[in-house]
Amino acid sequence: MRDVTKDNITDVFMSYMGEDMNPRLREVLSSLVKHLHAFARETNLTHEEWNTGIAFLEKAGEISDAERHEFVLLSDVLGLSSLVDMLHNRPEGTSSSVLGPFHITGSPDLAVGADMRKDFDDTVLLVEGIVKDPDGNPIPGATLDIWQTAPNGLYSSQDPDQDTYSFHGLQKVGDDGRYAFTSVRPVEYTVPSDGPVGDILRACGRHPWRPSHLHFIAEAEGFRPLVTEVFPEDDKYLDNDTVFGVRKDLVMTYVPMPAGSFPEEGYELSGKVPGDYLKVNFDLTLVPKD
Ligand code: BEZ
Ligand code: FE
């Protein structure tokens, strides 16, 4: 086409795609370009703004490496990661939520009832629940990959003072589908805001905070893997998580338990928690694979 105009350029783009192109790629790319062109028309995008956008993408590329994924963070703070999650969520299962950049592979085994708190001195938190199917039947042998911040608000990969696997554990549930571990209450923290995504947050008058949460990846043979996180109802950022990860069914309560009531057996810390502690009960429902 030699007569490309601002009115026909979207159709011209479509006409340039080959006949034998992958049909799904055609669908996704056509829609992307249609919306991109509509966005430029709607905002009457200027050269200067286009340049700013390109410079932003370049900065995001420059700051990214094997550990830092600025484009994923961009997708997170724009709500795209959460939207994609919710598009594929199944209502009969526990909602999924963002993975975030602090998951690491190879976490150590954490037996049912074991302690993740190690030498961090804080109020003990007992977390337990059942991994079950949508009919309520326990799923024996399911595995849970669990991770969280230390009380200083840092994940182990952000903190040279913590061991690599501090506050990370891999638990295989028993025949009754039950998981249990002790830890400390995770704390709220900020997403990395020293890069271009931080600039966007500031330019939008937004804060970089996430409500405190416990991360889980639950997996079991024959079931869809679930990547999720659970949040306490009393967190001050629950209603304005900067990455839009909170769902109603992922909100739980830390129940204060009186001194002397910690179970006398079945936990690594049994007999070692004389004072009060916190307890949360949270079941995870996995959906069978299609
Ligand atoms: C997190 O939960 O660890 C996280 C999620 C998205 C962006 C940054 C951090
Ligand atoms: Fe997190």
mmCIF file of C-alpha atoms and ligand atoms in Angstrom:
data_model
loop_
_atom_site.group_PDB
_atom_site.id
_atom_site.type_symbol
_atom_site.label_atom_id
_atom_site.label_comp_id
_atom_site.label_asym_id
_atom_site.label_seq_id
_atom_site.Cartn_x
_atom_site.Cartn_y
_atom_site.Cartn_z
ATOM 1 C CA MET A 1 0.000 0.000 0.000
ATOM 2 C CA ARG A 2 1.541 3.314 -1.097
ATOM 3 C CA ASP A 3 -1.267 5.522 0.179
ATOM 4 C CA VAL A 4 -1.046 4.914 3.931
ATOM 5 C CA THR A 5 -3.141 7.391 5.919
ATOM 6 C CA LYS A 6 -3.922 7.920 9.568
ATOM 7 C CA ASP A 7 -7.345 6.457 8.889
ATOM 8 C CA ASN A 8 -6.339 3.290 7.038
ATOM 9 C CA ILE A 9 -3.050 2.391 8.725
ATOM 10 C CA THR A 10 -4.682 -0.132 11.095
ATOM 11 C CA ASP A 11 -6.263 -2.014 8.184
ATOM 12 C CA VAL A 12 -3.011 -1.789 6.218
ATOM 13 C CA PHE A 13 -1.170 -3.378 9.144
ATOM 14 C CA MET A 14 -3.699 -6.257 9.138
ATOM 15 C CA SER A 15 -3.263 -6.722 5.376
ATOM 16 C CA TYR A 16 0.525 -7.108 5.735
ATOM 17 C CA MET A 17 0.200 -10.304 7.790
ATOM 18 C CA GLY A 18 0.808 -13.515 5.850
ATOM 19 C CA GLU A 19 -1.844 -16.114 5.050
ATOM 20 C CA ASP A 20 -0.003 -18.950 6.779
ATOM 21 C CA MET A 21 0.551 -17.101 10.038
ATOM 22 C CA ASN A 22 -0.249 -18.850 13.326
ATOM 23 C CA PRO A 23 -3.965 -18.001 13.834
ATOM 24 C CA ARG A 24 -3.664 -17.255 17.557
ATOM 25 C CA LEU A 25 -0.684 -14.966 16.950
ATOM 26 C CA ARG A 26 -2.718 -13.215 14.267
ATOM 27 C CA GLU A 27 -5.626 -12.750 16.685
ATOM 28 C CA VAL A 28 -3.476 -11.418 19.555
ATOM 29 C CA LEU A 29 -1.290 -9.159 17.415
ATOM 30 C CA SER A 30 -4.236 -7.762 15.421
ATOM 31 C CA SER A 31 -6.016 -6.838 18.617
ATOM 32 C CA LEU A 32 -2.865 -5.368 20.168
ATOM 33 C CA VAL A 33 -2.177 -3.141 17.156
ATOM 34 C CA LYS A 34 -5.843 -2.157 16.836
ATOM 35 C CA HIS A 35 -5.853 -0.965 20.461
ATOM 36 C CA LEU A 36 -2.408 0.632 20.170
ATOM 37 C CA HIS A 37 -3.499 2.671 17.154
ATOM 38 C CA ALA A 38 -6.794 3.568 18.847
ATOM 39 C CA PHE A 39 -4.847 4.709 21.915
ATOM 40 C CA ALA A 40 -2.614 6.989 19.815
ATOM 41 C CA ARG A 41 -5.652 8.442 18.034
ATOM 42 C CA GLU A 42 -7.691 8.886 21.211
ATOM 43 C CA THR A 43 -4.899 10.707 23.041
ATOM 44 C CA ASN A 44 -3.542 12.441 19.928
ATOM 45 C CA LEU A 45 -0.140 11.144 21.067
ATOM 46 C CA THR A 46 2.676 13.654 20.429
ATOM 47 C CA HIS A 47 6.228 12.928 19.281
ATOM 48 C CA GLU A 48 7.505 14.013 22.671
ATOM 49 C CA GLU A 49 5.192 11.614 24.494
ATOM 50 C CA TRP A 50 6.105 8.805 22.101
ATOM 51 C CA ASN A 51 9.798 9.511 22.861
ATOM 52 C CA THR A 52 9.136 9.463 26.603
ATOM 53 C CA GLY A 53 7.462 6.070 26.230
ATOM 54 C CA ILE A 54 10.352 4.648 24.211
ATOM 55 C CA ALA A 55 12.896 6.021 26.730
ATOM 56 C CA PHE A 56 10.875 4.358 29.511
ATOM 57 C CA LEU A 57 11.008 0.989 27.739
ATOM 58 C CA GLU A 58 14.752 1.380 27.182
ATOM 59 C CA LYS A 59 15.311 2.135 30.878
ATOM 60 C CA ALA A 60 13.201 -0.866 31.868
ATOM 61 C CA GLY A 61 15.357 -3.042 29.608
ATOM 62 C CA GLU A 62 18.598 -1.641 30.977
ATOM 63 C CA ILE A 63 17.688 -2.250 34.627
ATOM 64 C CA SER A 64 16.409 -5.784 33.985
ATOM 65 C CA ASP A 65 18.590 -8.860 34.475
ATOM 66 C CA ALA A 66 18.225 -12.467 35.600
ATOM 67 C CA GLU A 67 16.953 -11.313 39.001
ATOM 68 C CA ARG A 68 15.182 -8.083 38.206
ATOM 69 C CA HIS A 69 12.255 -8.166 35.801
ATOM 70 C CA GLU A 70 11.138 -4.574 35.355
ATOM 71 C CA PHE A 71 8.668 -5.446 32.583
ATOM 72 C CA VAL A 72 6.912 -7.963 34.843
ATOM 73 C CA LEU A 73 6.779 -5.299 37.552
ATOM 74 C CA LEU A 74 5.311 -2.881 35.005
ATOM 75 C CA SER A 75 2.659 -5.447 34.131
ATOM 76 C CA ASP A 76 2.007 -5.914 37.875
ATOM 77 C CA VAL A 77 1.502 -2.214 38.693
ATOM 78 C CA LEU A 78 -0.628 -1.667 35.571
ATOM 79 C CA GLY A 79 -2.928 -4.463 36.755
ATOM 80 C CA LEU A 80 -2.230 -6.591 33.671
ATOM 81 C CA SER A 81 -0.726 -9.540 35.589
ATOM 82 C CA SER A 82 -3.747 -9.658 37.882
ATOM 83 C CA LEU A 83 -6.199 -9.279 35.000
ATOM 84 C CA VAL A 84 -4.623 -12.205 33.125
ATOM 85 C CA ASP A 85 -4.790 -14.218 36.367
ATOM 86 C CA MET A 86 -8.449 -13.445 36.887
ATOM 87 C CA LEU A 87 -9.356 -14.200 33.266
ATOM 88 C CA HIS A 88 -8.260 -17.797 33.821
ATOM 89 C CA ASN A 89 -9.296 -18.236 37.420
ATOM 90 C CA ARG A 90 -11.855 -20.941 38.153
ATOM 91 C CA PRO A 91 -14.519 -19.963 40.678
ATOM 92 C CA GLU A 92 -14.656 -23.438 42.248
ATOM 93 C CA GLY A 93 -11.009 -23.142 43.359
ATOM 94 C CA THR A 94 -8.990 -20.773 45.520
ATOM 95 C CA SER A 95 -8.193 -17.592 43.592
ATOM 96 C CA SER A 96 -4.747 -17.227 42.141
ATOM 97 C CA SER A 97 -2.611 -14.144 42.697
ATOM 98 C CA VAL A 98 0.681 -12.680 41.501
ATOM 99 C CA LEU A 99 3.869 -14.746 41.806
ATOM 100 C CA GLY A 100 6.142 -11.755 42.372
ATOM 101 C CA PRO A 101 9.912 -11.757 41.898
ATOM 102 C CA PHE A 102 10.964 -13.344 45.194
ATOM 103 C CA HIS A 103 10.102 -16.980 44.650
ATOM 104 C CA ILE A 104 13.197 -19.180 44.469
ATOM 105 C CA THR A 105 13.488 -22.777 43.410
ATOM 106 C CA GLY A 106 15.008 -25.547 45.512
ATOM 107 C CA SER A 107 13.530 -24.562 48.867
ATOM 108 C CA PRO A 108 14.312 -26.982 51.701
ATOM 109 C CA ASP A 109 11.764 -29.574 52.845
ATOM 110 C CA LEU A 110 9.506 -28.394 55.613
ATOM 111 C CA ALA A 111 7.830 -31.330 57.381
ATOM 112 C CA VAL A 112 4.187 -30.913 58.423
ATOM 113 C CA GLY A 113 4.351 -28.977 61.711
ATOM 114 C CA ALA A 114 7.918 -27.721 61.160
ATOM 115 C CA ASP A 115 9.184 -24.248 62.001
ATOM 116 C CA MET A 116 10.227 -21.637 59.400
ATOM 117 C CA ARG A 117 10.928 -18.945 61.984
ATOM 118 C CA LYS A 118 14.352 -20.249 62.936
ATOM 119 C CA ASP A 119 16.235 -17.665 64.978
ATOM 120 C CA PHE A 120 14.019 -14.672 64.140
ATOM 121 C CA ASP A 121 12.576 -13.562 67.418
ATOM 122 C CA ASP A 122 8.958 -12.504 67.022
ATOM 123 C CA THR A 123 5.496 -13.689 68.019
ATOM 124 C CA VAL A 124 4.966 -17.217 66.738
ATOM 125 C CA LEU A 125 2.446 -17.624 63.930
ATOM 126 C CA LEU A 126 0.888 -21.042 63.403
ATOM 127 C CA VAL A 127 -0.487 -21.533 59.889
ATOM 128 C CA GLU A 128 -2.489 -24.597 58.945
ATOM 129 C CA GLY A 129 -5.198 -25.860 56.656
ATOM 130 C CA ILE A 130 -6.271 -28.537 54.234
ATOM 131 C CA VAL A 131 -5.410 -28.806 50.563
ATOM 132 C CA LYS A 132 -8.628 -30.077 49.019
ATOM 133 C CA ASP A 133 -10.592 -30.524 45.803
ATOM 134 C CA PRO A 134 -13.744 -28.526 44.983
ATOM 135 C CA ASP A 135 -15.909 -31.249 46.641
ATOM 136 C CA GLY A 136 -14.001 -30.818 49.893
ATOM 137 C CA ASN A 137 -11.993 -34.053 49.637
ATOM 138 C CA PRO A 138 -8.397 -33.731 50.892
ATOM 139 C CA ILE A 139 -5.677 -34.146 48.282
ATOM 140 C CA PRO A 140 -3.039 -36.487 49.762
ATOM 141 C CA GLY A 141 0.508 -35.840 48.609
ATOM 142 C CA ALA A 142 -0.074 -32.263 47.420
ATOM 143 C CA THR A 143 3.004 -30.049 47.746
ATOM 144 C CA LEU A 144 3.158 -26.471 48.937
ATOM 145 C CA ASP A 145 5.972 -24.097 48.126
ATOM 146 C CA ILE A 146 5.781 -21.412 50.813
ATOM 147 C CA TRP A 147 7.643 -18.106 51.106
ATOM 148 C CA GLN A 148 7.332 -14.776 52.870
ATOM 149 C CA THR A 149 9.191 -11.721 54.137
ATOM 150 C CA ALA A 150 11.253 -11.780 57.301
ATOM 151 C CA PRO A 151 10.123 -9.409 60.090
ATOM 152 C CA ASN A 152 12.444 -6.731 58.630
ATOM 153 C CA GLY A 153 10.235 -6.584 55.513
ATOM 154 C CA LEU A 154 12.822 -8.206 53.245
ATOM 155 C CA TYR A 155 12.764 -11.441 51.301
ATOM 156 C CA SER A 156 15.918 -13.505 51.673
ATOM 157 C CA SER A 157 17.049 -12.623 48.130
ATOM 158 C CA GLN A 158 16.983 -8.917 49.072
ATOM 159 C CA ASP A 159 18.822 -9.303 52.346
ATOM 160 C CA PRO A 160 22.507 -10.302 52.617
ATOM 161 C CA ASP A 161 21.964 -11.019 56.330
ATOM 162 C CA GLN A 162 19.511 -13.843 55.666
ATOM 163 C CA ASP A 163 20.310 -17.360 54.435
ATOM 164 C CA THR A 164 19.268 -18.034 50.842
ATOM 165 C CA TYR A 165 16.297 -20.135 51.973
ATOM 166 C CA SER A 166 15.277 -18.144 55.027
ATOM 167 C CA PHE A 167 11.455 -18.080 55.156
ATOM 168 C CA HIS A 168 11.174 -20.468 52.209
ATOM 169 C CA GLY A 169 9.970 -24.057 52.552
ATOM 170 C CA LEU A 170 8.546 -26.962 50.573
ATOM 171 C CA GLN A 171 5.897 -28.998 52.347
ATOM 172 C CA LYS A 172 4.301 -32.266 51.268
ATOM 173 C CA VAL A 173 0.906 -32.648 52.906
ATOM 174 C CA GLY A 174 -0.098 -35.861 54.637
ATOM 175 C CA ASP A 175 -2.814 -38.371 53.628
ATOM 176 C CA ASP A 176 -5.336 -36.089 55.307
ATOM 177 C CA GLY A 177 -4.338 -33.195 52.989
ATOM 178 C CA ARG A 178 -3.264 -31.188 56.008
ATOM 179 C CA TYR A 179 -0.403 -28.697 55.984
ATOM 180 C CA ALA A 180 0.967 -26.876 59.017
ATOM 181 C CA PHE A 181 3.987 -24.776 59.877
ATOM 182 C CA THR A 182 5.063 -22.117 62.286
ATOM 183 C CA SER A 183 6.525 -18.807 61.275
ATOM 184 C CA VAL A 184 6.212 -15.137 62.167
ATOM 185 C CA ARG A 185 3.749 -12.632 60.802
ATOM 186 C CA PRO A 186 4.965 -11.342 57.420
ATOM 187 C CA VAL A 187 5.025 -7.553 57.109
ATOM 188 C CA GLU A 188 3.938 -5.143 54.407
ATOM 189 C CA TYR A 189 6.680 -3.994 52.040
ATOM 190 C CA THR A 190 7.280 -1.949 48.928
ATOM 191 C CA VAL A 191 7.785 -3.295 45.424
ATOM 192 C CA PRO A 192 11.160 -2.195 43.956
ATOM 193 C CA SER A 193 10.645 1.514 43.217
ATOM 194 C CA ASP A 194 14.196 2.651 42.363
ATOM 195 C CA GLY A 195 13.680 2.064 38.618
ATOM 196 C CA PRO A 196 11.412 3.342 35.844
ATOM 197 C CA VAL A 197 8.341 1.607 37.303
ATOM 198 C CA GLY A 198 8.925 3.561 40.523
ATOM 199 C CA ASP A 199 8.980 6.732 38.379
ATOM 200 C CA ILE A 200 5.562 5.821 36.976
ATOM 201 C CA LEU A 201 4.148 5.178 40.446
ATOM 202 C CA ARG A 202 5.391 8.562 41.658
ATOM 203 C CA ALA A 203 4.132 10.338 38.524
ATOM 204 C CA CYS A 204 0.692 8.814 39.156
ATOM 205 C CA GLY A 205 0.698 9.815 42.831
ATOM 206 C CA ARG A 206 0.700 6.123 43.794
ATOM 207 C CA HIS A 207 2.513 4.414 46.659
ATOM 208 C CA PRO A 208 4.653 1.269 46.140
ATOM 209 C CA TRP A 209 3.269 -0.744 49.113
ATOM 210 C CA ARG A 210 1.838 -4.223 49.170
ATOM 211 C CA PRO A 211 -0.173 -5.606 52.076
ATOM 212 C CA SER A 212 1.665 -8.304 54.017
ATOM 213 C CA HIS A 213 1.063 -11.810 52.715
ATOM 214 C CA LEU A 214 2.127 -15.437 52.685
ATOM 215 C CA HIS A 215 2.894 -16.903 49.251
ATOM 216 C CA PHE A 216 1.899 -20.422 48.232
ATOM 217 C CA ILE A 217 2.352 -22.508 45.121
ATOM 218 C CA ALA A 218 0.172 -25.597 45.547
ATOM 219 C CA GLU A 219 0.643 -28.537 43.209
ATOM 220 C CA ALA A 220 -0.843 -32.014 43.018
ATOM 221 C CA GLU A 221 -1.043 -34.661 40.343
ATOM 222 C CA GLY A 222 -4.155 -34.222 38.198
ATOM 223 C CA PHE A 223 -4.817 -30.660 39.441
ATOM 224 C CA ARG A 224 -4.067 -27.224 38.022
ATOM 225 C CA PRO A 225 -1.120 -25.658 39.875
ATOM 226 C CA LEU A 226 -2.207 -22.748 42.047
ATOM 227 C CA VAL A 227 0.007 -19.685 42.559
ATOM 228 C CA THR A 228 -1.497 -17.565 45.274
ATOM 229 C CA GLU A 229 -1.012 -15.504 48.432
ATOM 230 C CA VAL A 230 -3.102 -14.846 51.522
ATOM 231 C CA PHE A 231 -3.566 -11.521 53.277
ATOM 232 C CA PRO A 232 -4.629 -10.569 56.814
ATOM 233 C CA GLU A 233 -7.885 -8.634 57.070
ATOM 234 C CA ASP A 234 -6.325 -5.985 59.329
ATOM 235 C CA ASP A 235 -3.527 -4.905 56.964
ATOM 236 C CA LYS A 236 -3.607 -1.208 56.174
ATOM 237 C CA TYR A 237 -2.799 -1.798 52.492
ATOM 238 C CA LEU A 238 -5.441 -4.488 51.956
ATOM 239 C CA ASP A 239 -7.617 -2.120 49.933
ATOM 240 C CA ASN A 240 -4.842 -0.554 47.902
ATOM 241 C CA ASP A 241 -2.307 -3.227 47.006
ATOM 242 C CA THR A 242 -0.104 -1.605 44.370
ATOM 243 C CA VAL A 243 -0.132 -4.797 42.263
ATOM 244 C CA PHE A 244 -3.885 -5.525 42.631
ATOM 245 C CA GLY A 245 -3.278 -8.996 44.119
ATOM 246 C CA VAL A 246 -5.980 -9.084 46.812
ATOM 247 C CA ARG A 247 -9.098 -11.210 46.246
ATOM 248 C CA LYS A 248 -11.955 -11.592 48.689
ATOM 249 C CA ASP A 249 -11.356 -15.316 49.271
ATOM 250 C CA LEU A 250 -7.633 -14.716 49.964
ATOM 251 C CA VAL A 251 -8.283 -12.592 53.046
ATOM 252 C CA MET A 252 -7.759 -14.381 56.368
ATOM 253 C CA THR A 253 -7.579 -13.595 60.055
ATOM 254 C CA TYR A 254 -4.684 -13.981 62.463
ATOM 255 C CA VAL A 255 -6.453 -15.208 65.578
ATOM 256 C CA PRO A 256 -4.681 -14.256 68.835
ATOM 257 C CA MET A 257 -4.238 -17.401 70.954
ATOM 258 C CA PRO A 258 -3.731 -17.238 74.716
ATOM 259 C CA ALA A 259 -0.533 -18.206 76.521
ATOM 260 C CA GLY A 260 -0.352 -21.907 77.334
ATOM 261 C CA SER A 261 -2.603 -22.989 74.432
ATOM 262 C CA PHE A 262 0.082 -23.958 71.868
ATOM 263 C CA PRO A 263 -0.465 -27.655 70.934
ATOM 264 C CA GLU A 264 1.595 -29.937 73.154
ATOM 265 C CA GLU A 265 2.569 -32.208 70.304
ATOM 266 C CA GLY A 266 2.695 -32.401 66.539
ATOM 267 C CA TYR A 267 4.785 -29.275 65.938
ATOM 268 C CA GLU A 268 8.501 -28.609 66.007
ATOM 269 C CA LEU A 269 7.780 -25.831 68.496
ATOM 270 C CA SER A 270 5.516 -27.960 70.745
ATOM 271 C CA GLY A 271 6.626 -27.400 74.334
ATOM 272 C CA LYS A 272 8.584 -24.288 73.322
ATOM 273 C CA VAL A 273 5.855 -21.645 73.029
ATOM 274 C CA PRO A 274 4.771 -20.724 76.560
ATOM 275 C CA GLY A 275 3.402 -17.292 75.612
ATOM 276 C CA ASP A 276 0.587 -16.158 73.365
ATOM 277 C CA TYR A 277 0.794 -16.711 69.636
ATOM 278 C CA LEU A 278 -1.183 -16.137 66.436
ATOM 279 C CA LYS A 279 -3.027 -18.749 64.460
ATOM 280 C CA VAL A 280 -4.442 -18.801 60.956
ATOM 281 C CA ASN A 281 -6.490 -21.488 59.325
ATOM 282 C CA PHE A 282 -6.591 -21.338 55.557
ATOM 283 C CA ASP A 283 -7.722 -24.137 53.231
ATOM 284 C CA LEU A 284 -6.555 -24.230 49.622
ATOM 285 C CA THR A 285 -8.871 -25.626 46.963
ATOM 286 C CA LEU A 286 -7.307 -26.966 43.779
ATOM 287 C CA VAL A 287 -9.224 -27.446 40.543
ATOM 288 C CA PRO A 288 -8.793 -30.680 38.523
ATOM 289 C CA LYS A 289 -6.952 -30.302 35.219
ATOM 290 C CA ASP A 290 -9.254 -30.105 32.187
HETATM 291 C C1 BEZ B 1 5.603 -9.950 45.853
HETATM 292 O O1 BEZ B 1 4.571 -10.370 46.283
HETATM 293 O O2 BEZ B 1 6.588 -10.354 46.404
HETATM 294 C C2 BEZ B 1 5.607 -9.014 44.673
HETATM 295 C C3 BEZ B 1 4.629 -9.136 43.734
HETATM 296 C C4 BEZ B 1 4.636 -8.298 42.635
HETATM 297 C C5 BEZ B 1 5.629 -7.344 42.498
HETATM 298 C C6 BEZ B 1 6.605 -7.222 43.474
HETATM 299 C C7 BEZ B 1 6.607 -8.062 44.589
HETATM 300 FE FE FE B 2 5.435 -11.099 48.179
#
